[in-house]
GROMACS .gro file of C-alpha atoms in nm:
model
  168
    1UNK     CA    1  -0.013   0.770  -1.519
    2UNK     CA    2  -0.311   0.561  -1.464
    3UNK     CA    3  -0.650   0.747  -1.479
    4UNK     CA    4  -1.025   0.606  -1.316
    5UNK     CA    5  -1.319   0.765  -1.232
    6UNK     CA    6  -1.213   0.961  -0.938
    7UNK     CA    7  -0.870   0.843  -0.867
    8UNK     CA    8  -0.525   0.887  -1.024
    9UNK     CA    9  -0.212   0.652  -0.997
   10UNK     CA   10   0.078   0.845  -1.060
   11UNK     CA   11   0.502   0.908  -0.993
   12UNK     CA   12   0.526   1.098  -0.697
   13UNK     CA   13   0.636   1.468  -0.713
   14UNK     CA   14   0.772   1.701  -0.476
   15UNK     CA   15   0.472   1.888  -0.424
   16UNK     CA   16   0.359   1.578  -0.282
   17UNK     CA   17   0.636   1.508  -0.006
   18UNK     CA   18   0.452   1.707   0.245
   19UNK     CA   19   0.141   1.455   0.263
   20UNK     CA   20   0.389   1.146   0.240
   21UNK     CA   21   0.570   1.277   0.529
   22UNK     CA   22   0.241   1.316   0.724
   23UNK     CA   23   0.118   0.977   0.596
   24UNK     CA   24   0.471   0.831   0.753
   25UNK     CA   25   0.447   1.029   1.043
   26UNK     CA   26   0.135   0.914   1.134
   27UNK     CA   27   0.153   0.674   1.425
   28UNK     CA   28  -0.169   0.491   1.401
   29UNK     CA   29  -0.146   0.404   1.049
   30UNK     CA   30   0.224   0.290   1.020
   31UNK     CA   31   0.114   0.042   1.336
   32UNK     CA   32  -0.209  -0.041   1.080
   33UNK     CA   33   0.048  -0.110   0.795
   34UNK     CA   34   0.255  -0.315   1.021
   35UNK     CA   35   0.588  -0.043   0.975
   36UNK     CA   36   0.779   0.049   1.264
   37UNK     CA   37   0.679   0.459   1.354
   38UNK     CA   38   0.904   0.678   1.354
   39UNK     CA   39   1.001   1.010   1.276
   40UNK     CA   40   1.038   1.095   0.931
   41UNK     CA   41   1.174   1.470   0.807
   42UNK     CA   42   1.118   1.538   0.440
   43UNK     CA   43   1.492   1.435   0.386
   44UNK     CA   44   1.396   1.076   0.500
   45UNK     CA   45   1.097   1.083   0.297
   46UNK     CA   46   1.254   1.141  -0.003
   47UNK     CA   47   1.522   0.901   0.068
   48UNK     CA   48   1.265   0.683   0.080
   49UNK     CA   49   1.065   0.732  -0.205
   50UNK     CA   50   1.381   0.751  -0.414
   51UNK     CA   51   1.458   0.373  -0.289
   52UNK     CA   52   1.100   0.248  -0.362
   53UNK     CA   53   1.111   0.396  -0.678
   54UNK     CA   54   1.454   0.308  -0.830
   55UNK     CA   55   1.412  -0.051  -0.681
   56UNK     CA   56   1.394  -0.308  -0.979
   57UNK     CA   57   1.191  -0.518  -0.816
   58UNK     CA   58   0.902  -0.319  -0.692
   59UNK     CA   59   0.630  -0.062  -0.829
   60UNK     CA   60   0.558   0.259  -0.623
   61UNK     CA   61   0.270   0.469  -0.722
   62UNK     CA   62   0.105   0.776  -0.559
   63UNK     CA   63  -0.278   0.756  -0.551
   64UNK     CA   64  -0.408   1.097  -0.645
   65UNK     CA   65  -0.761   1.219  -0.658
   66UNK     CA   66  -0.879   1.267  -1.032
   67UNK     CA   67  -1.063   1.606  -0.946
   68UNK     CA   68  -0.773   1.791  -0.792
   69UNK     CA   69  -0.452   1.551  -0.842
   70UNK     CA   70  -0.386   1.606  -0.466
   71UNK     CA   71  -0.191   1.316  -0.306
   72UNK     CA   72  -0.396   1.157  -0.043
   73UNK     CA   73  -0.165   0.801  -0.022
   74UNK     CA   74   0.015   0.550  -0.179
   75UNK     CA   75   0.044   0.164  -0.293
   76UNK     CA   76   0.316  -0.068  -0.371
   77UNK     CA   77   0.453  -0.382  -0.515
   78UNK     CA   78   0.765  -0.489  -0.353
   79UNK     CA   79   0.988  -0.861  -0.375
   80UNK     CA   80   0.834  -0.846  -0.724
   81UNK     CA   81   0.966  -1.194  -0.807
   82UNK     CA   82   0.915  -1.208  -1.270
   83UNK     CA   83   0.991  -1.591  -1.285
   84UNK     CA   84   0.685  -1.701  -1.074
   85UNK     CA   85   0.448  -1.308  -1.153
   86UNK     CA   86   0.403  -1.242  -0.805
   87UNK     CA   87   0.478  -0.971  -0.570
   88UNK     CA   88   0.388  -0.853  -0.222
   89UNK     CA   89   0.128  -0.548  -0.242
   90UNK     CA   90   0.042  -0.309   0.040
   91UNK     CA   91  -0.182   0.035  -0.015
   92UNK     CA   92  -0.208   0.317   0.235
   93UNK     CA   93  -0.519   0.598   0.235
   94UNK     CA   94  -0.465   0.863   0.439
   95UNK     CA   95  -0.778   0.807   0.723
   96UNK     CA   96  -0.960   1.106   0.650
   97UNK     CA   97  -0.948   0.993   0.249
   98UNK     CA   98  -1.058   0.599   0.400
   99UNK     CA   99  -1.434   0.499   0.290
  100UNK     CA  100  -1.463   0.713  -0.021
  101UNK     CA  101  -1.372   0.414  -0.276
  102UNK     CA  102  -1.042   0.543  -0.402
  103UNK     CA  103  -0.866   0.271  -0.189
  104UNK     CA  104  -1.089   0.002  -0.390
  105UNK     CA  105  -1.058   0.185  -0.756
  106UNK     CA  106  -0.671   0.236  -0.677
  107UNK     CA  107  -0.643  -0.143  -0.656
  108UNK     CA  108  -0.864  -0.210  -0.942
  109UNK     CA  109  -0.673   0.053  -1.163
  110UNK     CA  110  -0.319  -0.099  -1.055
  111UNK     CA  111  -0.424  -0.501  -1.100
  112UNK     CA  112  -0.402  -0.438  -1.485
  113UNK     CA  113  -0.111  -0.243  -1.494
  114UNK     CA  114   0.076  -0.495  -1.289
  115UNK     CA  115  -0.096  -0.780  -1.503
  116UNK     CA  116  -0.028  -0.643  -1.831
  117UNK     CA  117   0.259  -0.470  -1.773
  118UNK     CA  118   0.449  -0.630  -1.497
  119UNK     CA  119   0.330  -0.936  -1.610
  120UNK     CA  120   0.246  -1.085  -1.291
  121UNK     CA  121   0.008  -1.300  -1.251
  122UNK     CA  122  -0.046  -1.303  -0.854
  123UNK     CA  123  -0.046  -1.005  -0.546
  124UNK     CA  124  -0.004  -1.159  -0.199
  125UNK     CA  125  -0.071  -0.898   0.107
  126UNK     CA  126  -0.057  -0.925   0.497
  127UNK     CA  127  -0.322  -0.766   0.674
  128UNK     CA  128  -0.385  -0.709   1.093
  129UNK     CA  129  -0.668  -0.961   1.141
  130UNK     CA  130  -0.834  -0.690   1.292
  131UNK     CA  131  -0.810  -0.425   1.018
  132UNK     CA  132  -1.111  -0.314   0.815
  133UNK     CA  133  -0.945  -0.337   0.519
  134UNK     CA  134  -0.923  -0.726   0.542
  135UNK     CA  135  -1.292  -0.692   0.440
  136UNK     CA  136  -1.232  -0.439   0.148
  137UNK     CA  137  -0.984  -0.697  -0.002
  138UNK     CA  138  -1.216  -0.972   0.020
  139UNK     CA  139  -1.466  -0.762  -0.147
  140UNK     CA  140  -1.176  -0.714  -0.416
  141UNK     CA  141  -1.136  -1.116  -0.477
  142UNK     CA  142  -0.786  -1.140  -0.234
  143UNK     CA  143  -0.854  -1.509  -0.066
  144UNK     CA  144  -0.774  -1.595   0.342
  145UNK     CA  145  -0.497  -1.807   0.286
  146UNK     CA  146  -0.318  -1.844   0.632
  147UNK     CA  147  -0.297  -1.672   0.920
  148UNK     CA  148   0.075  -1.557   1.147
  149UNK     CA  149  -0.063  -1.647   1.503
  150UNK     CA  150   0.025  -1.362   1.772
  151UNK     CA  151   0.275  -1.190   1.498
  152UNK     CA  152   0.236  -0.766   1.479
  153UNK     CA  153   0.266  -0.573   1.881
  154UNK     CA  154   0.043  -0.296   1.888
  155UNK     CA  155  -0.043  -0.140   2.252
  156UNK     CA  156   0.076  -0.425   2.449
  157UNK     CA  157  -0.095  -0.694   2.272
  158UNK     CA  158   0.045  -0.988   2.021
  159UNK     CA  159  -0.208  -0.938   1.728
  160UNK     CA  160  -0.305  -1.159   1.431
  161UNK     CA  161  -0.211  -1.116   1.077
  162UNK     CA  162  -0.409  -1.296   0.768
  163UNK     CA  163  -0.202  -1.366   0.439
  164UNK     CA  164  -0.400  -1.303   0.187
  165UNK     CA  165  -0.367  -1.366  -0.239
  166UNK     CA  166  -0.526  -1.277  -0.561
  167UNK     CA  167  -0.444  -1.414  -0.879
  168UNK     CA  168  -0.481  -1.102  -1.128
   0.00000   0.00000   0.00000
């Protein structure tokens, strides 16, 4: 367990599968995350979270808030490649949790872990070019590095995605 101010990075639980499940079945924010929707049952879910999290090559945490441990998303480090320290990284916030800073202290709290743990060395992400949170991981020191022309459809439209890096 990983403890900041106001947020907690922790295993997942069972009491948490119902907010996962809602998180998965959430339409907008799978398309935001650049995952294919699609229904999920708690069965799924858990099949799910059982790969991510027995997966030797990727890091699955549940971001909690400190005050009342309630789930309210999730980040992880997947392709985790331990020759060259890097891995791909991707967070979701459930929307109604979005703005509040745990999204930026979650990331924060999980750098060192995966630095002095993990012992990598660099997080590469893919972002819509159109999604806020491009900005909140430029605030957070990821660099632009390229961008997939016409790459993610969402509502009948080819959209940009920026590849982004931090070296941690």
């Amino acid at each position: 367990m990983i403890i900041g101010n106001k947020t907690i990075l922790r295993p997942w639980s069972v009491d948490d599968l119902p907010i996962l499940q809602s998180l998965r079945n959430d339409f907008r924010l799978q398309q935001q995350l650049m995952a294919l929707p699609r229904p999920n049952s708690i069965e799924q879910v858990k099949e799910w979270l059982a790969n991510r999290t027995k997966s030797p090559d990727s890091v699955f945490l549940v971001v909690a808030t400190k005050q009342s441990d309630q789930a309210i998303g999730y980040l992880q480090v997947v392709q985790i490649d331990s020759f060259n320290g890097s891995g791909r990284f991707g967070i979701c916030i459930s929307p109604e949790e979005q703005g509040k800073g745990y999204g930026s202290e979650a990331i924060t709290l999980v750098e060192s872990y995966l630095r002095d743990v993990i012992r990598l060395r660099k997080l590469v992400l893919e972002v819509l070019a159109n999604n806020r949170a491009r900005h909140l991981y430029a605030k957070l020191g990821f660099t632009e590095v390229g961008c997939l022309r016409e790459h993610f459809y969402i509502d009948n439209k080819l959209l940009d995605v920026a590849i982004m890096e931090k070296f941690i």
